[in-house]
CSV table of C-alpha atoms and ligand atoms in Angstrom, one decimal:
chain,number,residue,atom,x,y,z
H,1,MET,CA,-30.1,10.1,1.9
H,2,LYS,CA,-27.3,9.7,-0.7
H,3,ARG,CA,-25.1,6.7,-1.1
H,4,VAL,CA,-21.8,6.1,-2.9
H,5,ASP,CA,-23.5,4.7,-5.9
H,6,ASP,CA,-25.1,8.1,-6.6
H,7,PHE,CA,-21.7,9.4,-7.5
H,8,ARG,CA,-19.2,8.6,-10.3
H,9,LEU,CA,-15.5,9.2,-10.7
H,10,ARG,CA,-14.8,10.6,-14.2
H,11,PHE,CA,-11.6,10.2,-16.2
H,12,GLY,CA,-12.5,11.9,-19.5
H,13,LYS,CA,-15.3,9.8,-20.9
H,14,THR,CA,-14.7,6.9,-18.5
H,15,GLU,CA,-17.1,6.6,-15.6
H,16,LEU,CA,-16.2,4.6,-12.5
H,17,VAL,CA,-17.8,3.6,-9.2
H,18,PRO,CA,-15.8,6.0,-7.0
H,19,ILE,CA,-14.2,3.3,-4.8
H,20,MET,CA,-10.5,2.6,-5.0
H,21,THR,CA,-9.0,-0.2,-3.0
H,22,GLY,CA,-5.5,0.8,-1.8
H,23,GLY,CA,-2.2,-0.8,-2.8
H,24,MET,CA,-1.2,-2.8,0.3
H,25,GLY,CA,2.3,-4.1,0.0
H,26,VAL,CA,3.7,-6.8,0.0
H,27,ASP,CA,0.9,-8.6,-1.8
H,28,ILE,CA,-1.7,-7.9,0.8
H,29,SER,CA,-3.5,-6.2,-2.1
H,30,THR,CA,-3.4,-9.3,-4.2
H,31,ALA,CA,-4.3,-9.5,-7.9
H,32,GLU,CA,-7.5,-11.3,-6.8
H,33,LEU,CA,-8.5,-8.4,-4.6
H,34,ALA,CA,-7.8,-5.8,-7.2
H,35,LEU,CA,-9.7,-7.8,-9.9
H,36,VAL,CA,-12.8,-7.7,-7.8
H,37,SER,CA,-12.8,-3.9,-7.6
H,38,ALA,CA,-12.2,-3.7,-11.3
H,39,ARG,CA,-15.0,-6.2,-12.1
H,40,LEU,CA,-17.4,-4.2,-10.0
H,41,GLY,CA,-16.6,-1.0,-11.9
H,42,GLY,CA,-14.2,0.6,-9.4
H,43,ILE,CA,-10.4,0.7,-9.2
H,44,GLY,CA,-8.2,-2.0,-7.6
H,45,HIS,CA,-4.6,-1.6,-6.8
H,46,ILE,CA,-1.8,-4.1,-6.8
H,47,SER,CA,1.5,-3.1,-5.2
H,48,ASP,CA,5.0,-3.1,-6.7
H,49,ALA,CA,6.6,-3.7,-3.4
H,50,MET,CA,9.0,-6.7,-3.6
H,51,VAL,CA,7.5,-7.9,-6.9
H,52,PRO,CA,10.3,-10.6,-7.5
H,53,THR,CA,9.2,-12.3,-4.2
H,54,VAL,CA,5.5,-11.9,-5.1
H,55,SER,CA,6.2,-13.4,-8.6
H,56,ASP,CA,8.0,-16.4,-7.0
H,57,ARG,CA,5.0,-17.1,-4.8
H,58,ARG,CA,2.5,-16.5,-7.5
H,59,PHE,CA,4.2,-18.1,-10.6
H,60,LYS,CA,6.9,-20.3,-9.0
H,61,THR,CA,9.7,-18.2,-10.5
H,62,ARG,CA,13.1,-18.2,-8.8
H,63,PHE,CA,14.0,-14.6,-8.7
H,64,VAL,CA,14.8,-14.5,-5.0
H,65,LYS,CA,16.7,-17.8,-4.9
H,66,GLU,CA,18.9,-16.6,-7.9
H,67,LYS,CA,19.7,-13.3,-6.2
H,68,GLN,CA,20.4,-15.0,-2.9
H,69,LYS,CA,22.8,-17.4,-4.6
H,70,LYS,CA,24.6,-14.6,-6.4
H,71,TYR,CA,25.3,-12.8,-3.2
H,72,LYS,CA,25.7,-15.8,-0.9
H,73,TYR,CA,29.4,-14.8,-0.3
H,74,ASN,CA,28.2,-11.6,1.4
H,75,VAL,CA,25.7,-13.1,4.0
H,76,ALA,CA,28.1,-12.7,7.0
H,77,ASN,CA,29.3,-9.3,5.9
H,78,LEU,CA,27.8,-6.4,7.8
H,79,ASN,CA,28.3,-4.2,4.8
H,80,LYS,CA,25.6,-4.6,2.1
H,81,SER,CA,26.7,-2.1,-0.4
H,82,ASP,CA,27.7,-4.8,-3.0
H,83,ILE,CA,24.2,-6.0,-3.4
H,84,HIS,CA,22.4,-4.8,-6.5
H,85,PHE,CA,19.2,-5.8,-8.4
H,86,ASP,CA,19.6,-7.2,-11.8
H,87,LEU,CA,17.4,-4.7,-13.7
H,88,GLU,CA,16.4,-7.2,-16.4
H,89,ARG,CA,15.1,-9.7,-13.9
H,90,LEU,CA,13.3,-6.9,-12.1
H,91,ALA,CA,11.6,-5.8,-15.3
H,92,GLU,CA,10.7,-9.5,-16.0
H,93,ALA,CA,9.1,-10.0,-12.6
H,94,THR,CA,7.1,-6.7,-12.8
H,95,LYS,CA,5.9,-7.5,-16.3
H,96,LEU,CA,4.8,-10.9,-15.2
H,97,HIS,CA,2.9,-9.7,-12.1
H,98,VAL,CA,1.3,-6.8,-14.0
H,99,GLY,CA,0.7,-8.6,-17.3
H,100,ARG,CA,-1.0,-11.7,-15.8
H,101,THR,CA,-3.2,-9.4,-13.6
H,102,MET,CA,-4.3,-7.3,-16.6
H,103,GLU,CA,-5.0,-10.4,-18.7
H,104,ALA,CA,-7.4,-11.6,-16.0
H,105,LYS,CA,-9.2,-8.2,-15.8
H,106,GLN,CA,-13.0,-8.3,-16.4
H,107,GLY,CA,-15.6,-5.5,-16.2
H,108,ASP,CA,-15.4,-1.8,-16.7
H,109,GLY,CA,-13.1,-0.9,-13.8
H,110,LEU,CA,-9.4,-0.2,-13.8
H,111,ILE,CA,-6.3,-1.7,-12.2
H,112,PHE,CA,-3.5,0.5,-10.9
H,113,ILE,CA,-0.2,-0.2,-9.2
H,114,ASN,CA,1.1,1.4,-6.1
H,115,CYS,CA,4.7,2.4,-6.5
H,116,MET,CA,6.7,3.5,-3.4
H,117,GLU,CA,9.7,5.8,-3.9
H,118,LYS,CA,11.1,4.7,-0.6
H,119,LEU,CA,12.0,1.3,-2.1
H,120,THR,CA,15.4,2.6,-3.0
H,121,MET,CA,16.9,-0.8,-3.8
H,122,ASN,CA,20.6,0.4,-3.7
H,123,SER,CA,20.0,2.4,-6.9
H,124,PRO,CA,17.0,4.6,-6.5
H,125,ARG,CA,16.6,6.1,-9.9
H,126,GLY,CA,17.6,3.1,-12.0
H,127,THR,CA,15.3,0.6,-10.2
H,128,LEU,CA,12.4,3.0,-10.0
H,129,GLN,CA,12.6,3.7,-13.7
H,130,VAL,CA,12.6,-0.1,-14.4
H,131,ARG,CA,9.6,-0.7,-12.1
H,132,LEU,CA,7.6,2.1,-13.7
H,133,SER,CA,8.3,1.3,-17.3
H,134,ALA,CA,7.9,-2.4,-16.8
H,135,ALA,CA,4.4,-1.8,-15.3
H,136,MET,CA,3.5,0.4,-18.3
H,137,ASP,CA,4.8,-2.3,-20.6
H,138,GLY,CA,2.7,-4.9,-18.7
H,139,GLY,CA,-0.4,-2.9,-19.6
H,140,ILE,CA,-1.2,-1.3,-16.2
H,141,ASP,CA,-4.1,1.2,-16.3
H,142,GLY,CA,-2.6,3.6,-13.8
H,143,ILE,CA,0.3,4.2,-11.4
H,144,THR,CA,-0.1,5.6,-8.0
H,145,LEU,CA,3.2,7.3,-6.8
H,146,SER,CA,3.5,6.8,-3.0
H,147,ALA,CA,5.9,7.0,0.0
H,148,GLY,CA,7.9,9.9,-1.2
H,149,LEU,CA,7.7,13.3,-3.0
H,150,HIS,CA,8.4,11.7,-6.4
H,151,LEU,CA,9.9,14.9,-7.8
H,152,GLY,CA,11.8,13.1,-10.5
H,153,SER,CA,9.6,10.1,-11.1
H,154,LEU,CA,7.6,11.2,-14.0
H,155,ALA,CA,10.7,12.4,-15.9
H,156,LEU,CA,12.1,8.8,-15.7
H,157,VAL,CA,9.3,7.5,-18.0
H,158,ALA,CA,8.6,10.7,-20.0
H,159,ASP,CA,9.8,8.9,-23.2
H,160,HIS,CA,7.7,5.8,-22.7
H,161,PRO,CA,5.1,5.4,-25.5
H,162,ARG,CA,2.3,5.0,-22.9
H,163,PHE,CA,3.4,8.1,-20.9
H,164,ARG,CA,0.2,10.1,-21.8
H,165,ASP,CA,-2.1,7.0,-21.8
H,166,VAL,CA,-1.4,5.5,-18.4
H,167,LYS,CA,-3.1,7.4,-15.5
H,168,PHE,CA,-0.7,8.8,-13.0
H,169,GLY,CA,-1.6,9.8,-9.5
H,170,ILE,CA,0.3,10.9,-6.4
H,171,ILE,CA,-0.4,10.3,-2.7
H,172,VAL,CA,0.1,13.3,-0.6
H,173,SER,CA,-0.6,14.2,3.0
H,174,SER,CA,-0.4,18.0,2.7
H,175,LEU,CA,-0.9,20.8,0.2
H,176,ARG,CA,2.8,21.6,0.5
H,177,ALA,CA,3.8,18.2,-0.8
H,178,LEU,CA,1.3,18.5,-3.6
H,179,LEU,CA,2.6,21.9,-4.7
H,180,LEU,CA,6.2,20.5,-5.0
H,181,PHE,CA,4.9,17.7,-7.2
H,182,LEU,CA,2.7,19.9,-9.4
H,183,ARG,CA,5.6,22.3,-10.1
H,184,LYS,CA,7.7,19.4,-11.4
H,185,SER,CA,4.9,17.8,-13.4
H,186,ALA,CA,3.9,21.1,-15.0
H,187,ARG,CA,7.4,21.2,-16.5
H,188,LEU,CA,6.7,18.0,-18.3
H,189,GLU,CA,3.1,19.2,-19.2
H,190,ARG,CA,1.9,16.1,-17.5
H,191,LEU,CA,-0.3,17.0,-14.5
H,192,PRO,CA,-1.5,14.1,-12.4
H,193,ASP,CA,-4.7,12.5,-13.4
H,194,TYR,CA,-5.8,12.1,-9.7
H,195,ILE,CA,-4.6,13.1,-6.3
H,196,ILE,CA,-5.0,10.8,-3.3
H,197,VAL,CA,-5.0,12.7,0.0
H,198,GLU,CA,-4.0,10.3,2.7
H,199,GLY,CA,-4.8,11.4,6.2
H,200,PRO,CA,-3.4,10.4,9.6
H,201,LEU,CA,-5.7,7.4,10.2
H,202,ALA,CA,-4.4,5.4,7.3
H,203,GLY,CA,-2.6,2.0,7.3
H,204,GLY,CA,0.9,1.5,6.2
H,205,HIS,CA,3.4,4.3,6.4
H,206,LEU,CA,2.2,7.8,7.4
H,207,GLY,CA,3.1,11.0,5.6
H,208,PHE,CA,3.1,12.8,9.0
H,209,GLY,CA,5.5,12.8,12.0
H,210,MET,CA,4.7,11.3,15.3
H,211,ASP,CA,2.4,14.3,15.8
H,212,TRP,CA,0.0,12.7,13.3
H,213,ALA,CA,-2.9,12.9,15.8
H,214,GLN,CA,-2.9,16.7,15.4
H,215,TYR,CA,-3.9,16.5,11.7
H,216,ASP,CA,-7.3,15.8,10.2
H,217,LEU,CA,-8.1,14.4,6.8
H,218,LYS,CA,-11.1,16.6,6.1
H,219,THR,CA,-9.1,19.8,6.7
H,220,ILE,CA,-6.3,18.8,4.4
H,221,VAL,CA,-8.8,17.6,1.7
H,222,ASP,CA,-10.7,20.9,1.9
H,223,GLU,CA,-7.5,22.9,1.6
H,224,ILE,CA,-6.4,21.0,-1.5
H,225,ILE,CA,-9.8,21.2,-3.2
H,226,ARG,CA,-9.9,24.9,-2.6
H,227,TYR,CA,-6.4,25.4,-4.0
H,228,LEU,CA,-7.2,23.4,-7.2
H,229,LYS,CA,-10.4,25.4,-7.8
H,230,GLN,CA,-8.6,28.6,-7.4
H,231,GLU,CA,-6.0,27.5,-10.0
H,232,ASN,CA,-8.7,26.1,-12.3
H,233,LEU,CA,-7.2,22.7,-12.1
H,234,ASP,CA,-9.7,19.9,-12.7
H,235,ILE,CA,-8.0,17.0,-11.0
H,236,PRO,CA,-10.0,14.4,-9.1
H,237,VAL,CA,-9.2,14.4,-5.3
H,238,ILE,CA,-9.4,11.1,-3.5
H,239,PRO,CA,-9.3,11.1,0.3
H,240,ALA,CA,-8.0,8.0,2.1
H,241,GLY,CA,-7.6,7.0,5.8
H,242,GLY,CA,-10.4,6.1,8.2
H,243,ILE,CA,-13.2,6.0,5.6
H,244,PHE,CA,-15.1,3.1,7.2
H,245,THR,CA,-18.6,3.3,5.8
H,246,GLY,CA,-20.3,4.4,2.6
H,247,SER,CA,-21.7,7.4,4.6
H,248,ASP,CA,-18.2,8.5,5.5
H,249,ALA,CA,-17.4,8.5,1.8
H,250,VAL,CA,-20.6,10.4,0.8
H,251,GLU,CA,-19.7,13.1,3.3
H,252,PHE,CA,-16.4,13.6,1.3
H,253,PHE,CA,-18.2,13.5,-2.0
H,254,GLU,CA,-20.6,16.2,-0.9
H,255,ASN,CA,-17.6,18.4,-0.2
H,256,GLY,CA,-16.1,17.9,-3.6
H,257,ALA,CA,-14.1,14.7,-3.5
H,258,ALA,CA,-14.2,12.5,-6.6
H,259,ALA,CA,-13.7,9.0,-5.1
H,260,VAL,CA,-12.3,7.4,-1.9
H,261,GLN,CA,-9.4,5.1,-1.4
H,262,VAL,CA,-10.1,2.4,1.2
H,263,ALA,CA,-8.0,-0.5,2.5
H,264,THR,CA,-8.5,-1.7,6.1
H,265,ARG,CA,-11.9,-3.1,5.6
H,266,PHE,CA,-10.5,-5.3,2.8
H,267,THR,CA,-7.8,-6.8,5.1
H,268,VAL,CA,-10.3,-9.4,6.4
H,269,THR,CA,-11.6,-10.5,3.0
H,270,LYS,CA,-10.9,-13.9,1.5
H,271,GLU,CA,-9.1,-12.3,-1.5
H,272,CYS,CA,-6.7,-10.4,0.7
H,273,GLY,CA,-3.1,-11.8,0.8
H,274,LEU,CA,-2.7,-11.9,4.6
H,275,PRO,CA,-2.8,-15.5,6.1
H,276,ASP,CA,-6.1,-16.4,7.6
H,277,LYS,CA,-4.6,-16.5,11.1
H,278,VAL,CA,-3.5,-12.9,10.7
H,279,LYS,CA,-6.9,-11.9,9.5
H,280,GLN,CA,-8.3,-13.2,12.8
H,281,GLU,CA,-5.8,-10.9,14.6
H,282,TYR,CA,-7.2,-7.9,12.7
H,283,PHE,CA,-10.8,-8.9,13.6
H,284,ARG,CA,-9.9,-9.3,17.3
H,285,ALA,CA,-8.0,-6.1,17.6
H,286,ASN,CA,-9.2,-3.5,20.1
H,287,GLU,CA,-8.5,0.2,19.9
H,288,ASP,CA,-5.6,0.1,22.3
H,289,ASP,CA,-4.0,-2.8,20.4
H,290,ILE,CA,-3.2,-0.4,17.6
H,291,GLU,CA,0.0,1.8,17.7
H,292,VAL,CA,2.0,4.1,15.5
H,293,ASN,CA,5.7,3.6,15.9
H,294,MET,CA,9.1,4.4,14.2
H,295,ILE,CA,10.4,0.8,13.6
H,296,SER,CA,10.3,1.1,9.8
H,297,PRO,CA,13.8,1.9,8.5
H,298,THR,CA,12.2,4.2,6.0
H,299,GLY,CA,12.0,6.9,8.7
H,300,TYR,CA,8.2,7.3,8.3
H,301,PRO,CA,5.9,6.4,11.2
H,302,MET,CA,3.9,3.2,10.6
H,303,ARG,CA,0.7,2.0,12.1
H,304,MET,CA,0.4,-1.6,13.2
H,305,LEU,CA,-1.0,-4.0,15.7
H,306,ARG,CA,1.0,-4.0,18.9
H,307,ASN,CA,1.4,-7.8,18.8
H,308,SER,CA,3.0,-7.8,15.4
H,309,PRO,CA,5.8,-10.4,15.6
H,310,ALA,CA,8.3,-8.1,13.8
H,311,ILE,CA,8.3,-5.7,16.8
H,312,GLY,CA,11.5,-6.3,18.8
H,313,ALA,CA,12.7,-9.2,16.6
H,314,GLY,CA,16.4,-9.2,15.9
H,315,ILE,CA,16.9,-11.3,12.7
H,316,ARG,CA,20.0,-11.0,10.6
H,317,PRO,CA,19.5,-8.5,7.8
H,318,ASN,CA,18.4,-10.4,4.7
H,319,CYS,CA,19.6,-8.0,2.0
H,320,GLU,CA,21.2,-10.8,-0.1
H,321,ALA,CA,17.7,-12.1,-0.8
H,322,TYR,CA,15.7,-8.8,-0.5
H,323,GLY,CA,17.5,-5.4,0.1
H,324,TYR,CA,14.6,-3.2,-1.1
H,325,LEU,CA,15.3,-0.5,1.5
H,326,LEU,CA,19.0,-0.2,0.8
H,327,ASP,CA,19.7,3.5,0.0
H,328,GLY,CA,21.9,4.6,-2.8
H,329,ASN,CA,25.0,3.8,-0.7
H,330,GLY,CA,23.9,0.4,0.4
H,331,ASN,CA,22.8,1.4,3.9
H,332,CYS,CA,19.6,0.7,5.8
H,333,ALA,CA,18.6,1.9,9.2
H,334,TYR,CA,17.9,-1.7,10.3
H,335,ILE,CA,21.4,-2.8,9.4
H,336,GLU,CA,22.9,-0.1,11.6
H,337,ALA,CA,20.5,-1.0,14.5
H,338,TYR,CA,21.3,-4.7,14.2
H,339,ASN,CA,25.0,-4.2,14.0
H,340,ARG,CA,24.9,-2.0,17.1
H,341,GLU,CA,23.0,-4.6,19.1
H,342,LEU,CA,25.4,-7.3,17.8
H,343,GLU,CA,28.4,-5.4,19.1
H,344,LYS,CA,26.7,-4.9,22.5
H,345,HIS,CA,25.8,-8.6,22.8
H,346,PRO,CA,28.4,-10.6,20.9
H,347,ASP,CA,27.7,-13.8,22.7
H,348,GLU,CA,23.9,-13.9,22.5
H,349,GLU,CA,22.4,-16.2,20.1
H,350,ASN,CA,19.1,-14.3,19.7
H,351,ILE,CA,19.4,-10.6,19.9
H,352,SER,CA,16.5,-8.2,20.0
H,353,VAL,CA,16.4,-5.0,18.0
H,354,LYS,CA,13.7,-2.7,19.4
H,355,ASP,CA,14.1,0.6,17.5
H,356,LYS,CA,14.1,-0.7,13.9
H,357,THR,CA,12.8,-3.7,12.1
H,358,CYS,CA,13.9,-5.7,9.0
H,359,LEU,CA,11.0,-4.4,7.0
H,360,CYS,CA,11.7,-6.5,3.9
H,361,THR,CA,11.7,-9.9,5.6
H,362,HIS,CA,8.9,-9.2,8.0
H,363,MET,CA,6.6,-7.7,5.4
H,364,ARG,CA,7.4,-10.6,3.1
H,365,ASN,CA,6.4,-13.0,5.8
H,366,PHE,CA,3.3,-11.0,7.0
H,367,GLU,CA,4.8,-10.4,10.4
H,368,ILE,CA,4.1,-6.6,10.4
H,369,TRP,CA,0.4,-6.3,10.9
H,370,THR,CA,-0.1,-2.9,9.6
H,371,CYS,CA,-3.6,-1.5,9.6
H,372,GLY,CA,-5.7,1.7,9.7
H,373,GLN,CA,-6.6,3.3,13.0
H,374,LEU,CA,-10.2,2.0,12.7
H,375,ALA,CA,-9.2,-1.7,12.4
H,376,TRP,CA,-10.7,-2.2,15.9
H,377,ARG,CA,-14.1,-1.8,14.2
H,378,LEU,CA,-13.6,-4.7,11.9
H,379,LYS,CA,-15.3,-7.1,14.4
H,380,ASP,CA,-18.5,-5.2,13.7
H,381,THR,CA,-18.3,-6.0,10.0
H,382,SER,CA,-18.7,-9.7,10.2
H,383,LEU,CA,-20.1,-12.6,12.3
H,384,ARG,CA,-18.4,-14.5,15.0
H,385,HIS,CA,-18.7,-18.3,14.7
H,386,ALA,CA,-19.3,-20.7,17.6
H,387,ASP,CA,-15.6,-21.6,17.6
H,388,GLY,CA,-14.7,-18.0,18.3
H,389,ARG,CA,-13.4,-17.3,14.8
H,390,TYR,CA,-14.7,-14.5,12.7
H,391,GLN,CA,-16.2,-15.2,9.3
H,392,LEU,CA,-14.0,-14.0,6.4
H,393,LEU,CA,-15.7,-11.7,4.0
H,394,ASP,CA,-16.0,-11.7,0.2
H,395,ALA,CA,-14.3,-8.6,-1.2
H,396,GLU,CA,-17.4,-8.1,-3.4
H,397,HIS,CA,-19.5,-7.9,-0.2
H,398,VAL,CA,-17.3,-5.2,1.3
H,399,PHE,CA,-17.1,-3.3,-2.0
H,400,GLN,CA,-20.9,-3.3,-2.3
H,401,ASP,CA,-21.4,-2.4,1.3
H,402,TYR,CA,-19.4,0.8,0.6
H,403,GLN,CA,-21.3,1.3,-2.6
H,404,PHE,CA,-24.9,0.9,-1.4
H,405,SER,CA,-25.0,1.5,2.3
H,406,THR,CA,-26.7,4.5,3.9
H,407,ASP,CA,-26.9,5.9,7.5
H,408,ASP,CA,-23.5,4.5,8.4
H,409,HIS,CA,-25.0,1.0,8.2
H,410,ILE,CA,-22.7,-2.0,7.7
H,411,ARG,CA,-24.3,-5.0,6.1
H,412,LEU,CA,-23.3,-8.3,7.7
H,413,PRO,CA,-22.6,-11.4,5.5
H,414,GLU,CA,-24.8,-14.4,5.3
H,415,PRO,CA,-23.6,-16.9,8.0
H,416,GLU,CA,-21.4,-19.7,6.7
H,417,GLY,CA,-21.8,-21.8,9.8
H,418,PRO,CA,-23.2,-21.7,13.4
H,419,THR,CA,-22.6,-18.2,14.9
H,420,ALA,CA,-21.7,-17.4,18.5
P,501,FMN,C1,-2.4,-3.6,5.5
P,501,FMN,C2,-2.1,-2.3,4.8
P,501,FMN,C3,-1.0,-2.1,4.0
P,501,FMN,C4,-0.8,-0.9,3.3
P,501,FMN,N1,0.3,-0.8,2.5
P,501,FMN,C5,0.5,0.3,1.7
P,501,FMN,C6,1.5,0.4,0.8
P,501,FMN,O1,2.3,-0.6,0.6
P,501,FMN,N2,1.7,1.5,0.1
P,501,FMN,C7,0.8,2.6,0.3
P,501,FMN,O2,1.0,3.6,-0.4
P,501,FMN,N3,-0.2,2.5,1.1
P,501,FMN,C8,-0.4,1.4,1.9
P,501,FMN,N4,-1.5,1.3,2.7
P,501,FMN,C9,-2.4,2.5,2.8
P,501,FMN,C10,-3.7,2.2,2.0
P,501,FMN,O3,-3.4,2.0,0.7
P,501,FMN,C11,-4.8,3.3,2.2
P,501,FMN,O4,-4.4,4.5,1.6
P,501,FMN,C12,-5.2,3.6,3.6
P,501,FMN,O5,-4.9,2.5,4.5
P,501,FMN,C13,-6.7,3.9,3.6
P,501,FMN,O6,-7.2,4.0,4.9
P,501,FMN,P1,-8.1,2.8,5.6
P,501,FMN,O7,-7.2,1.7,5.7
P,501,FMN,O8,-8.5,3.4,6.8
P,501,FMN,O9,-9.2,2.5,4.6
P,501,FMN,C14,-1.7,0.1,3.4
P,501,FMN,C15,-2.8,0.0,4.3
P,501,FMN,C16,-3.0,-1.2,4.9
P,501,FMN,C17,-4.3,-1.3,5.8
């Protein structure tokens, strides 16, 4: 019976434990969480979603306050097209977040950053270029391009001195999306160093429509591996979404995958950025508490717990402080939805917006409880204490459970108090 530790992910001469923890924005994948994966010889992700906010929380900087002050005059204005990010400050925040994380790295593993194209920040190209190059300046080991096709992303940093040194990977949910990306990257003679194939059971945004349930990760992974073989392309393929035990991972390795990306099982670890109260919600969730809906203004379906406070909330758009989802014309689907409801109910103090949510504010405040489809199994990965609370796990424990378990077995932690 094989286990994950019988396999290795190879990047040239570098050998890694083939476990990658996913980049969960906004700071759900904290530096602490990523550092554990790297210390244990795998790959940990941080996320570049809303880094100025993350930096303020982590380093007591004042990036958000400054931006809010600059655009204070616009708060009551329903039009947000005036709001722009100061690119120097954005670079500073990214370098700080990445740089401090890399300084703290120990062990043989790597730290990557997850970079979402959908964070268009009212200047898609300019802001993406700054985020990518600042992460490279900050010493990041690799960049995972996500939430978008990224057809122009590599070209934005082709002149960066670390362009051929930093590992670049892309997240795709179909061979078709991969082919589009490969065509572009071939022109720069810079093929991706790894390909993450994210299936329909993943957390966060999905690369499928609301018909996600008709797709299956294994089929997509097989198709992509077959294509790469046929083209003699030796690029590691890394499945993600619903890989809950070491044995699930081994099954993919035996069919040609090079590593797995996992996330949901780490949401209930001490190192994860979610507040402890929210981690208990994840533990308690049952299968019918998990839904996929269209409330994200990105236009992608998103999976979350049904009782996420953001669902149906009607807060005033907070683009003066955040504004990460403003498209190149200063629009966001939430602003439109909010303005529509405001017009319909001009005298109501608290309006409710059902079809869209203010993703920036609610992700920032951990009020969108996004999770993978198998989050309902988290309760089987820990102990329930006498007071009804579940025991939080060490990220090291979860990582090593993936690494060493066999027969779909999940190792429970040592009790830290009287159990129920
Ligand atoms: C709480 C949470 C937040 C996530 N946020 C992001 C994100 O910001 N960007 C991204 O590309 N993927 C995100 N994901 C997807 C994961 O990185 C990962 O690919 C996927 O969830 C793996 O499946 P699993 O959760 O079933 O292990 C998120 C997943 C979770 C559970």
